[in-house]
Amino acid sequence: MMSSEFFTTWFLPGIWVTVQVTVYAAALGAAVAFGIGLARASQYWIVRFLAGVYFEVFRGTSALVLMFWMFFALPLFGWQLAPMWAGVSALGLTYGAYGSEVVRGSLAAVSPAQKEAGIALNFTRWQRLRLIELPQAWPEMVPPFNNLLIELMKGTALVSVITVADMTFAGNLLRLGTNETTPVYTLLLVLYFVFAFLITRGMRVLERKAKAGIGQQPEKRGGITAKLSARAGSAQAGTQSSGGI
Amino acid sequence: MNWDWQVVDDFMPRFWDGVLVTLQALAIGTLISFALGLVWALAQRSPLVWVRWPVVAVTEFIRNTPLLVQLFFLFYVVPNFGPSMSPLTTGIVGLGLHYSTYTAEVYRAGIEGVPAGQWEAATALSLSKSRTWRSVILPQAIRRVVPPLGNYVVAMLKDSPMIATIGAFDMLGEAQAFSNETFTTEALTIVGVAFIVIAYPASLLIRALERRLVR
């Protein structure tokens, strides 16, 4: 049976490692998702092409194989990563690729008239993106990001294979030491399920907030519109002072 | 880096063994997930609460827990209660069971995506229940489910190396064993590239199918 000593030395730290890997990989994944997603919506074909290559390559490979490659093969090219970071990089780069599709798709779903309005107001590309396109695309992104985050959280179990002491690793240790596999793996499954449940709950709050930001509160809309017109004014002033169109 | 073609040459026979195991796992896993997913989807539509509720609970649980831990569960826990299976069989059952919960969602969405007017039209023409499914609902639902089902086959391909962790010698299992024996990296690189080589055309094919079917 699971001794209390084992629980405190391996299982609890393992749960914490799983949380850490999930958070770091999600942060890396989000950065990659927005970076590659925006690059795939770029106006320059070469940027679009390179981002497309990234997407296809990382969507095409298996996260586990990538993790193995980063842990075992990369050192022989002269670059040694700690197991945890090999795992985080493999997960972040893979799920970032999936996320870039979400970012690209939801940006593409913003009505063209909105983008044209930004052009008519003489906004720069960056202003259109930040003030018009991203705020409208954001509510569309939250539900698929929730699914990806749960897939990512489940994917963190893979890091146990490259010797990161997460909760799955702790479970495997106990299996090697005793024959009490039933309580261990049952507990593991329940823990992962609880994590997934908590993530879904957290994302639901985010979803409500994202939806509330658009369309539902007229006074807030007024705020955004006021900000937009202020920006438009300064943008025009900027171009006039520089003398160009 | 120093790439040694001799190592590649030595690895190739075992690589093909691994490919065979991977494809076998993928093929049977796909069949299981497609069939079992349909069972889940139909059970979730059942009017009986005691059928619907447990099925929803079980599929939600399987979908929200890692395949890797499920494989460990099947391999190390299930033999305590019932049959013990070979690593490959366990891997195939695990893949099929895990992905059946995803395909169930696909079927559900496909069936619910058929406009309500189609059901009403079938009622108005007083078609029998089986005739309604056969001639009205299923032909329309199939067009919607083919592309997402294809995507899950590709996803399953990419998850298939996990069966190496319970000792099934798929592509990754062979590469891992070979790398450990020879202290080389070529095998792992080849397997990584092999996954892209298989997965990329497969996803192109699915996209083409999607364009043809969903118009």
XYZ file of C-alpha atoms in Angstrom:
460
model
C 0.000 0.000 0.000
C 1.042 3.566 -0.546
C 3.121 4.622 2.473
C 2.735 8.140 3.790
C 6.487 8.645 3.450
C 6.354 7.812 -0.236
C 3.438 10.155 -0.628
C 5.272 13.147 0.835
C 8.647 12.460 -0.833
C 7.402 11.609 -4.319
C 3.733 12.094 -4.922
C 3.163 15.613 -3.590
C 6.297 17.038 -5.241
C 5.231 15.151 -8.368
C 1.877 16.925 -8.394
C 3.720 20.238 -8.075
C 6.062 19.319 -10.954
C 3.048 18.469 -13.137
C 1.567 21.895 -12.348
C 4.875 23.605 -13.128
C 5.390 21.779 -16.428
C 1.800 22.606 -17.436
C 2.215 26.314 -16.619
C 5.622 26.714 -18.315
C 4.620 24.750 -21.400
C 1.330 26.680 -21.646
C 3.234 29.990 -21.412
C 5.695 28.923 -24.117
C 2.834 27.506 -26.180
C 0.833 30.739 -25.926
C 3.867 32.800 -26.990
C 4.488 30.494 -29.956
C 0.766 30.417 -30.825
C 0.527 34.201 -31.053
C 3.938 34.600 -32.722
C 3.354 31.970 -35.391
C -0.376 32.739 -35.685
C 0.272 36.430 -36.390
C 3.124 35.519 -38.742
C 0.739 33.276 -40.672
C -1.566 36.266 -41.129
C 1.333 38.463 -42.264
C 1.195 40.509 -45.453
C 4.662 39.270 -46.509
C 4.620 35.883 -48.234
C 8.040 34.860 -46.935
C 6.923 35.342 -43.303
C 3.693 33.455 -44.022
C 5.655 30.676 -45.720
C 8.168 30.222 -42.876
C 5.416 30.248 -40.256
C 3.515 27.713 -42.371
C 6.573 25.437 -42.434
C 6.815 25.679 -38.642
C 3.134 24.803 -38.320
C 3.301 21.781 -40.622
C 6.504 20.405 -39.083
C 5.428 20.683 -35.455
C 1.894 19.561 -36.144
C 3.251 16.628 -38.116
C 5.581 15.198 -35.493
C 4.606 13.475 -32.295
C 5.247 15.428 -29.070
C 6.742 12.294 -27.530
C 9.184 11.734 -30.390
C 10.154 15.421 -30.297
C 10.717 15.137 -26.546
C 12.926 12.074 -27.014
C 14.811 13.834 -29.737
C 15.382 16.935 -27.622
C 16.494 14.893 -24.636
C 18.646 12.239 -26.303
C 19.651 13.598 -29.699
C 20.145 17.310 -29.031
C 23.054 16.761 -26.556
C 25.008 15.029 -29.329
C 24.648 18.188 -31.382
C 26.236 19.960 -28.417
C 23.144 21.304 -26.658
C 22.198 19.713 -23.356
C 18.784 20.532 -21.912
C 17.675 19.547 -18.418
C 14.901 16.895 -18.670
C 12.268 19.351 -17.447
C 13.156 21.933 -20.095
C 13.372 19.340 -22.856
C 9.839 18.316 -21.884
C 8.549 21.869 -21.594
C 10.085 22.851 -24.955
C 8.695 19.825 -26.777
C 5.186 20.391 -25.365
C 5.279 24.183 -25.818
C 6.533 24.014 -29.407
C 3.976 21.340 -30.356
C 0.938 22.917 -28.720
C 2.085 26.352 -29.887
C 1.748 25.050 -33.441
C -1.834 23.886 -32.783
C -2.546 27.204 -31.050
C -1.261 29.193 -34.023
C -4.070 27.665 -36.073
C -6.596 28.922 -33.498
C -5.085 32.440 -33.589
C -4.929 32.489 -37.388
C -8.464 31.153 -37.774
C -10.076 33.558 -35.337
C -8.227 36.541 -36.839
C -9.444 35.468 -40.275
C -13.002 35.302 -38.899
C -13.036 39.025 -38.000
C -15.270 40.763 -40.514
C -13.291 42.375 -43.372
C -15.313 45.576 -42.938
C -13.754 45.978 -39.482
C -10.258 45.817 -40.964
C -11.244 48.260 -43.707
C -12.620 50.634 -41.082
C -9.209 50.567 -39.422
C -7.522 51.351 -42.727
C -9.999 54.175 -43.336
C -9.064 55.611 -39.944
C -5.434 55.548 -41.061
C -4.431 53.090 -38.351
C -1.097 51.358 -38.666
C -1.073 47.575 -39.083
C -0.101 47.214 -35.417
C -2.924 49.516 -34.248
C -5.498 47.635 -36.309
C -4.301 44.391 -34.820
C -4.212 45.595 -31.218
C -7.339 47.772 -31.166
C -9.646 46.098 -33.679
C -8.741 42.570 -34.722
C -7.393 40.935 -31.546
C -10.163 42.219 -29.216
C -12.783 40.804 -31.582
C -10.936 37.547 -32.220
C -10.254 36.917 -28.511
C -13.710 35.562 -27.494
C -13.507 33.132 -30.433
C -10.112 31.890 -29.251
C -10.972 31.036 -25.648
C -12.987 27.795 -26.120
C -10.475 26.115 -28.490
C -7.641 27.288 -26.217
C -9.397 25.502 -23.344
C -9.358 22.242 -25.321
C -5.697 22.734 -26.200
C -4.802 23.480 -22.591
C -6.420 20.238 -21.450
C -4.592 18.310 -24.187
C -1.369 20.000 -23.058
C -2.010 19.162 -19.410
C -2.572 15.526 -20.351
C 0.563 15.677 -22.503
C 2.669 16.569 -19.461
C 2.410 12.896 -18.411
C 4.901 12.250 -21.220
C 7.711 14.050 -19.365
C 7.816 11.110 -16.941
C 9.338 9.084 -19.778
C 12.389 11.376 -19.927
C 12.885 11.109 -16.130
C 11.120 14.280 -14.983
C 9.711 13.419 -11.545
C 6.105 14.420 -12.197
C 3.157 12.557 -10.694
C 3.145 9.862 -13.387
C 6.845 9.294 -12.667
C 6.021 8.893 -8.962
C 3.345 6.366 -9.902
C 5.817 4.384 -11.996
C 8.364 4.420 -9.157
C 5.824 2.917 -6.822
C 4.919 0.268 -9.364
C 8.604 -0.717 -9.521
C 8.804 -0.902 -5.718
C 5.558 -2.690 -4.902
C 2.798 -4.570 -6.626
C 0.118 -2.151 -5.444
C -0.568 -0.808 -8.908
C -4.329 -0.489 -8.627
C -4.592 2.364 -6.076
C -1.662 4.235 -7.630
C -2.840 4.373 -11.223
C -6.448 4.928 -10.178
C -5.355 7.904 -8.064
C -3.300 9.228 -10.989
C -6.258 9.087 -13.378
C -8.485 10.821 -10.839
C -5.877 13.560 -10.250
C -5.541 14.279 -13.974
C -9.316 14.363 -14.292
C -9.545 16.872 -11.419
C -6.914 19.053 -13.125
C -8.880 18.972 -16.385
C -12.030 19.903 -14.501
C -10.311 22.842 -12.776
C -8.893 24.109 -16.079
C -12.325 23.960 -17.716
C -13.812 25.869 -14.783
C -11.089 28.530 -14.933
C -11.440 28.918 -18.681
C -15.210 29.293 -18.340
C -14.653 32.407 -16.222
C -12.257 33.744 -18.855
C -14.790 32.953 -21.585
C -17.542 34.878 -19.782
C -15.234 37.859 -19.329
C -14.145 37.769 -22.963
C -17.757 37.640 -24.172
C -18.803 40.423 -21.777
C -16.113 42.685 -23.241
C -17.834 42.730 -26.616
C -21.356 43.746 -27.476
C -23.085 43.284 -24.145
C -22.223 46.414 -22.214
C -23.014 49.582 -24.144
C -21.161 51.863 -21.732
C -18.015 49.783 -22.166
C -18.446 49.886 -25.915
C -18.575 53.656 -25.623
C -15.254 53.523 -23.823
C -13.618 51.507 -26.569
C -15.059 53.708 -29.294
C -13.840 56.809 -27.489
C -10.379 55.278 -27.197
C -10.448 54.329 -30.877
C -11.328 57.850 -32.005
C -8.633 59.293 -29.765
C -6.135 56.898 -31.351
C -7.366 57.824 -34.802
C -6.815 61.470 -34.052
C -3.285 60.924 -32.828
C -2.523 58.596 -35.711
C -3.598 61.224 -38.206
C -1.667 63.909 -36.386
C 1.346 61.629 -36.533
C 1.191 61.108 -40.267
C 0.533 64.771 -40.936
C 3.507 65.893 -38.915
C 5.762 63.445 -40.719
C 4.496 64.821 -44.005
C 3.584 61.512 -45.625
C 0.303 59.815 -46.353
C 27.133 17.157 -36.028
C 28.372 13.971 -37.604
C 25.817 11.987 -39.467
C 26.874 8.395 -40.040
C 25.140 6.643 -42.939
C 26.503 3.302 -41.738
C 24.392 3.693 -38.575
C 21.367 4.483 -40.710
C 22.029 1.367 -42.742
C 22.217 -0.761 -39.593
C 18.989 0.693 -38.248
C 16.898 0.309 -41.404
C 15.741 -3.332 -40.978
C 14.542 -2.569 -37.453
C 12.986 0.680 -38.644
C 10.752 -1.242 -41.059
C 9.784 -3.668 -38.265
C 8.781 -0.633 -36.235
C 6.834 0.924 -39.105
C 4.891 -2.311 -39.477
C 3.982 -2.350 -35.778
C 3.019 1.345 -35.847
C 0.780 0.870 -38.887
C -0.776 -2.244 -37.369
C -1.535 -0.373 -34.132
C -2.932 2.532 -36.130
C -5.145 0.377 -38.367
C -6.706 -1.749 -35.619
C -6.840 1.199 -33.206
C -8.739 3.179 -35.845
C -11.244 0.370 -36.391
C -11.863 0.052 -32.642
C -12.237 3.807 -32.132
C -14.589 4.241 -35.101
C -16.843 1.357 -34.042
C -16.794 2.003 -30.296
C -17.246 5.750 -30.840
C -20.477 5.065 -32.730
C -21.677 2.883 -29.842
C -20.924 5.699 -27.345
C -22.613 8.291 -29.558
C -25.797 6.252 -29.966
C -25.842 5.382 -26.247
C -25.539 9.089 -25.426
C -28.699 9.664 -27.465
C -30.566 6.963 -25.586
C -33.826 8.065 -23.947
C -32.946 5.912 -20.913
C -31.167 7.947 -18.228
C -29.346 4.932 -16.767
C -27.786 4.226 -20.173
C -27.019 7.836 -21.104
C -25.561 9.024 -17.827
C -22.900 6.333 -17.197
C -21.773 6.517 -20.827
C -21.358 10.293 -20.621
C -19.438 9.946 -17.335
C -17.111 7.230 -18.651
C -16.342 8.978 -21.944
C -15.730 12.314 -20.210
C -13.363 10.608 -17.778
C -11.405 8.862 -20.530
C -11.226 12.003 -22.649
C -9.898 14.135 -19.799
C -7.114 11.844 -18.579
C -3.772 11.149 -20.279
C -3.467 8.277 -22.733
C -0.071 7.447 -21.215
C -1.537 6.821 -17.754
C -4.405 4.874 -19.320
C -1.863 2.625 -21.032
C -0.113 2.047 -17.683
C -3.497 1.336 -16.121
C -4.394 -1.206 -18.807
C -0.967 -2.817 -18.674
C -0.311 -2.956 -14.928
C -3.729 -2.765 -13.242
C -6.155 -4.653 -15.478
C -4.201 -7.957 -15.170
C -4.922 -7.806 -11.402
C -8.591 -8.272 -12.212
C -8.816 -9.876 -15.594
C -6.893 -10.846 -18.680
C -3.273 -9.817 -19.142
C -2.499 -8.747 -22.688
C 0.715 -8.403 -24.657
C 2.208 -4.879 -24.836
C 1.075 -4.415 -28.439
C -2.477 -5.612 -27.752
C -2.667 -3.361 -24.689
C -1.395 -0.450 -26.769
C -3.957 -1.048 -29.515
C -6.834 -1.385 -27.036
C -5.635 1.766 -25.239
C -5.400 3.815 -28.430
C -8.768 2.575 -29.657
C -10.510 3.175 -26.340
C -8.992 6.641 -25.837
C -9.839 7.868 -29.318
C -13.320 6.310 -29.278
C -14.288 9.072 -26.834
C -13.192 11.674 -29.384
C -14.908 9.979 -32.325
C -18.079 9.757 -30.209
C -18.115 13.570 -30.080
C -17.615 13.689 -33.848
C -20.551 11.362 -34.504
C -22.698 13.273 -32.024
C -21.922 16.603 -33.687
C -22.468 15.054 -37.129
C -25.906 13.698 -36.203
C -26.954 16.866 -34.398
C -25.708 18.931 -37.337
C -28.417 17.536 -39.592
C -31.044 20.305 -39.683
C -34.194 19.674 -37.636
C -36.252 20.251 -40.805
C -34.851 17.018 -42.228
C -36.257 15.044 -39.276
C -39.580 16.834 -39.633
C -39.663 16.170 -43.382
C -39.046 12.474 -42.703
C -41.914 12.502 -40.190
C -44.158 14.346 -42.659
C -43.457 11.681 -45.273
C -44.227 9.123 -42.543
C -40.970 7.279 -43.111
C -40.213 4.510 -40.649
C -37.536 5.080 -38.017
C -34.973 2.875 -39.746
C -35.784 4.417 -43.154
C -35.320 7.916 -41.669
C -31.859 7.011 -40.400
C -30.848 5.116 -43.529
C -32.088 7.461 -46.243
C -32.187 10.891 -44.617
C -30.004 11.325 -41.551
C -26.947 9.108 -42.071
C -26.101 10.194 -45.653
C -26.006 13.807 -44.450
C -24.217 13.058 -41.197
C -21.442 11.080 -42.915
C -20.337 14.103 -44.956
C -19.848 16.015 -41.742
C -17.972 13.325 -39.839
C -15.396 12.198 -42.414
C -12.936 15.137 -42.120
C -12.816 15.272 -38.289
C -12.560 11.474 -38.102
C -9.591 11.702 -40.464
C -7.980 14.301 -38.215
C -8.241 11.908 -35.290
C -6.550 9.164 -37.290
C -3.590 11.528 -37.761
C -3.725 12.416 -34.052
C -3.697 8.717 -33.199
C -0.675 8.204 -35.446
C 1.150 10.877 -33.477
C 0.143 9.364 -30.118
C 1.024 5.831 -31.212
C 4.693 6.077 -30.047
C 3.354 6.052 -26.475
C 2.887 2.294 -26.758
C 6.700 2.072 -26.696
C 6.552 3.007 -22.989
C 4.839 -0.286 -22.131
C 7.318 -2.220 -24.270
C 5.682 -2.483 -27.707
C 8.297 -2.175 -30.434
C 6.785 0.422 -32.712
C 8.886 2.983 -34.636
C 9.880 4.821 -31.465
C 10.445 1.631 -29.461
C 12.865 0.331 -32.098
C 14.646 3.687 -32.383
C 14.964 3.992 -28.626
C 16.357 0.474 -28.219
C 18.744 0.998 -31.127
C 19.951 4.355 -29.784
C 20.570 2.882 -26.350
C 22.588 0.013 -27.811
C 24.735 2.096 -30.134
C 24.805 5.546 -28.474
C 23.752 7.195 -31.716
C 21.058 9.739 -32.580
C 20.379 8.954 -36.220
C 17.588 6.475 -35.397
C 15.571 8.979 -33.335
C 15.978 11.632 -36.024
C 14.827 9.236 -38.739
C 11.729 8.303 -36.740
C 10.941 11.986 -36.150
C 11.173 12.664 -39.879
C 9.149 9.518 -40.635
C 6.258 10.886 -38.603
C 6.241 14.110 -40.645
C 6.524 12.138 -43.882
C 3.443 10.074 -42.973
C 1.401 12.747 -41.185
C 1.807 15.617 -43.652
C 0.380 13.913 -46.773
C -2.324 12.409 -44.570
C -3.447 15.845 -43.381
C -3.339 17.171 -46.969
C -5.578 14.271 -47.983
C -8.028 15.083 -45.196
C -8.122 18.735 -46.194
C -8.872 17.734 -49.800
C -11.632 15.411 -48.582
C -13.026 18.203 -46.454
C -13.257 20.525 -49.443
C -14.995 17.857 -51.515
C -17.476 16.708 -48.882
C -18.421 19.883 -47.038
C -19.686 22.396 -49.535
